[in-house]
Amino acid sequence: METVSDWASHGGRQIVCRHGSEATGGEMTFAVFLPPAAKTEPCPVLWYLSGLTCTHANVMEKGEYRRAAAEAGVIVVCPDTSPRGDAADDPAYDLGQGAGFYLDATQAPWAGRYNMKRYVTEELPALVGAEFPADMDRQGIFGHSMGGHGALTLALSLRGRFRSVSAFAPIVAPSLVPWGEKAFGAYLGPERAAWRRHDAVALIEDGARVDEILVDQGEADNFLERELRPELLEAACRDAGIALTLRRQPGYDHSYYFISTFMADHVRFHAERLTK
Amino acid sequence: METVSDWASHGGRQIVCRHGSEATGGEMTFAVFLPPAAKTEPCPVLWYLSGLTCTHANVMEKGEYRRAAAEAGVIVVCPDTSPRGDAADDPAYDLGQGAGFYLDATQAPWAGRYNMKRYVTEELPALVGAEFPADMDRQGIFGHSMGGHGALTLALSLRGRFRSVSAFAPIVAPSLVPWGEKAFGAYLGPERAAWRRHDAVALIEDGARVDEILVDQGEADNFLERELRPELLEAACRDAGIALTLRRQPGYDHSYYFISTFMADHVRFHAERLTK
């Protein structure tokens, strides 16, 4: 693992690392923020999964998570959203590089390198646990849009791994919306039964559970009705007895100006569950 | 004036505007954050001047000023750092576009369009006062590096205009350091007497005054000894009886990870002086 950057910030350190990845067959870059408390003790780890087109850098630069994470004593890890370099790609913004959808692809040309589920749940946690003062028994996960989908599906399918899960404007039912149908068709093939293991609403319908979920959703989000459809998560959680707090935020769109507004709330939500 | 973007954020609005500028002879873009309080009453205005290579967007995306400004009820205006488009330019990052140094150039090819002092102290305030619920009797100013130089020199040379002034890692004595010698030589010509009106330390030596100044300076800043030299400001303020609070911050560099760490302190420093 190579340190690309290491900035003092908010009393802690904002670090960018690069490493050779077996899961994705190439070099991967991620960001990790160490709060001041990490100087003296292992700290819980909060995973932030980003949305379409993002790298590790978008939320690192624009997410405004450091003050709250420093105050709470939480490490924040921000992975990339897909393999890079010579990995297969597609000209569209919503397929290929920048659009890994946090699953392990089974279809050509994506299979073999588009293993973002394995990357963010196995390979990168092992690296983070080995390289940083991280208490891997206390992990939370959140994300935005495609990354909200990732946070929800990984928390639901890896029961017990994450003590807390939240999302900003998540894709909650990818099997039913254009972004997900396109990506899942490409990565997983036409057999829709395989899609359900990567669809938060379907996972809940099929019996997967978490205790509670916090979601913020802007009401002026251009993708709300076509791609995000939080009402489907609401219905699934109601039927399953999952405590969903869905906050519809008037006037807010899909941007980092929305994410950063509610970032501190989310970091504190996780910290309360990770540090008690 | 044209609205380029208008995002809900932290209960207020982060807006980007474009307008034809007489002072700089072309189109200029600036950012303005309206706090929630601006919905119902005129709010004080805090000017943020950016450093070399920046546009309005750097601090807007990475400066993390919105939460504190929303809480304090302060409008934050972030101008660009030079004329753009077909204005004269130079291949170096520290001259020409992105490097206006907040003065009115007198030398070819810069004279005529490189009028950033006139732009940020006359033209843009008139526009902001006309277009937004801004109380122009309550203005503060701050900035970073070249923009810290701008904040200090404009506050010192326009006595009474700004109720508060602060800076992150400012160029305090441009006449004596490479960045300033290069830019002032190009924009103002070889006659160093003319430089003193755009040099914070020289202005203080020549009798200009403000009541107090807050400066944060990273001790791991690569530009500290060669370009920034806060000890010169310290000496000038001591001799002049200006209350300078110079905070040397161990480990911090020249980046937005430094700026954003101390941004809320600065916004509150200004707000206390602008809202009482």
PDB file of C-alpha atoms in Angstrom, chain A residues 6-12 14 57 60-67 250-253 255-258 260-265 268, chain B residues 6-12 14 57 60-67 250-253 255-258 260-265 268:
ATOM      1  CA  ASP A   6      -1.612  12.783   3.996  1.00  0.00           C
ATOM      2  CA  TRP A   7      -3.175  16.073   5.095  1.00  0.00           C
ATOM      3  CA  ALA A   8      -3.721  17.370   8.618  1.00  0.00           C
ATOM      4  CA  SER A   9      -7.401  18.243   8.932  1.00  0.00           C
ATOM      5  CA  HIS A  10      -9.784  18.873  11.809  1.00  0.00           C
ATOM      6  CA  GLY A  11      -7.193  17.598  14.279  1.00  0.00           C
ATOM      7  CA  GLY A  12      -6.863  14.284  12.450  1.00  0.00           C
ATOM      8  CA  GLN A  14      -7.082  12.847   5.732  1.00  0.00           C
ATOM      9  CA  ALA A  57     -12.231  12.101  -4.010  1.00  0.00           C
ATOM     10  CA  MET A  60     -13.454  13.589   0.502  1.00  0.00           C
ATOM     11  CA  GLU A  61     -13.464  17.078  -1.012  1.00  0.00           C
ATOM     12  CA  LYS A  62     -17.121  17.999  -0.824  1.00  0.00           C
ATOM     13  CA  GLY A  63     -18.796  15.748   1.776  1.00  0.00           C
ATOM     14  CA  GLU A  64     -17.863  17.763   4.891  1.00  0.00           C
ATOM     15  CA  TYR A  65     -17.608  14.683   7.127  1.00  0.00           C
ATOM     16  CA  ARG A  66     -14.353  15.475   8.890  1.00  0.00           C
ATOM     17  CA  ARG A  67     -15.528  17.793  11.666  1.00  0.00           C
ATOM     18  CA  PRO A 250     -37.902  20.002   0.836  1.00  0.00           C
ATOM     19  CA  GLY A 251     -35.875  21.870  -1.780  1.00  0.00           C
ATOM     20  CA  TYR A 252     -32.817  19.617  -1.728  1.00  0.00           C
ATOM     21  CA  ASP A 253     -31.467  17.969  -4.863  1.00  0.00           C
ATOM     22  CA  SER A 255     -25.820  17.038  -5.069  1.00  0.00           C
ATOM     23  CA  TYR A 256     -23.083  17.272  -2.474  1.00  0.00           C
ATOM     24  CA  TYR A 257     -24.763  20.493  -1.300  1.00  0.00           C
ATOM     25  CA  PHE A 258     -27.542  18.178  -0.106  1.00  0.00           C
ATOM     26  CA  SER A 260     -23.015  17.893   3.146  1.00  0.00           C
ATOM     27  CA  THR A 261     -26.060  19.495   4.759  1.00  0.00           C
ATOM     28  CA  PHE A 262     -27.058  16.270   6.488  1.00  0.00           C
ATOM     29  CA  MET A 263     -23.616  14.649   6.740  1.00  0.00           C
ATOM     30  CA  ALA A 264     -23.069  15.552  10.392  1.00  0.00           C
ATOM     31  CA  ASP A 265     -26.451  14.054  11.327  1.00  0.00           C
ATOM     32  CA  ARG A 268     -23.519  11.219  14.637  1.00  0.00           C
TER      33      ARG A 268
ATOM     34  CA  ASP B   6     -28.949  27.532  -7.168  1.00  0.00           C
ATOM     35  CA  TRP B   7     -28.615  24.702  -4.655  1.00  0.00           C
ATOM     36  CA  ALA B   8     -30.407  24.261  -1.345  1.00  0.00           C
ATOM     37  CA  SER B   9     -27.751  23.744   1.313  1.00  0.00           C
ATOM     38  CA  HIS B  10     -27.634  23.964   5.096  1.00  0.00           C
ATOM     39  CA  GLY B  11     -31.072  25.546   5.151  1.00  0.00           C
ATOM     40  CA  GLY B  12     -29.993  28.337   2.808  1.00  0.00           C
ATOM     41  CA  GLN B  14     -25.661  28.281  -2.517  1.00  0.00           C
ATOM     42  CA  ALA B  57     -15.638  27.223  -7.059  1.00  0.00           C
ATOM     43  CA  MET B  60     -17.505  26.866  -2.537  1.00  0.00           C
ATOM     44  CA  GLU B  61     -16.858  23.145  -2.926  1.00  0.00           C
ATOM     45  CA  LYS B  62     -14.124  22.561  -0.363  1.00  0.00           C
ATOM     46  CA  GLY B  63     -14.195  25.432   2.128  1.00  0.00           C
ATOM     47  CA  GLU B  64     -16.960  24.115   4.415  1.00  0.00           C
ATOM     48  CA  TYR B  65     -18.268  27.583   5.287  1.00  0.00           C
ATOM     49  CA  ARG B  66     -21.990  26.964   4.861  1.00  0.00           C
ATOM     50  CA  ARG B  67     -22.900  25.399   8.211  1.00  0.00           C
ATOM     51  CA  PRO B 250       1.251  22.567  13.851  1.00  0.00           C
ATOM     52  CA  GLY B 251       1.054  19.998  11.061  1.00  0.00           C
ATOM     53  CA  TYR B 252      -1.211  21.988   8.745  1.00  0.00           C
ATOM     54  CA  ASP B 253      -0.278  22.785   5.161  1.00  0.00           C
ATOM     55  CA  SER B 255      -4.570  23.226   1.391  1.00  0.00           C
ATOM     56  CA  TYR B 256      -8.331  23.356   1.794  1.00  0.00           C
ATOM     57  CA  TYR B 257      -7.946  20.607   4.420  1.00  0.00           C
ATOM     58  CA  PHE B 258      -6.290  23.343   6.487  1.00  0.00           C
ATOM     59  CA  SER B 260     -11.820  23.988   6.202  1.00  0.00           C
ATOM     60  CA  THR B 261     -10.497  23.020   9.634  1.00  0.00           C
ATOM     61  CA  PHE B 262     -10.500  26.616  10.848  1.00  0.00           C
ATOM     62  CA  MET B 263     -13.256  27.989   8.607  1.00  0.00           C
ATOM     63  CA  ALA B 264     -15.970  27.861  11.272  1.00  0.00           C
ATOM     64  CA  ASP B 265     -13.736  29.785  13.691  1.00  0.00           C
ATOM     65  CA  ARG B 268     -17.840  33.058  13.833  1.00  0.00           C
TER      66      ARG B 268
END
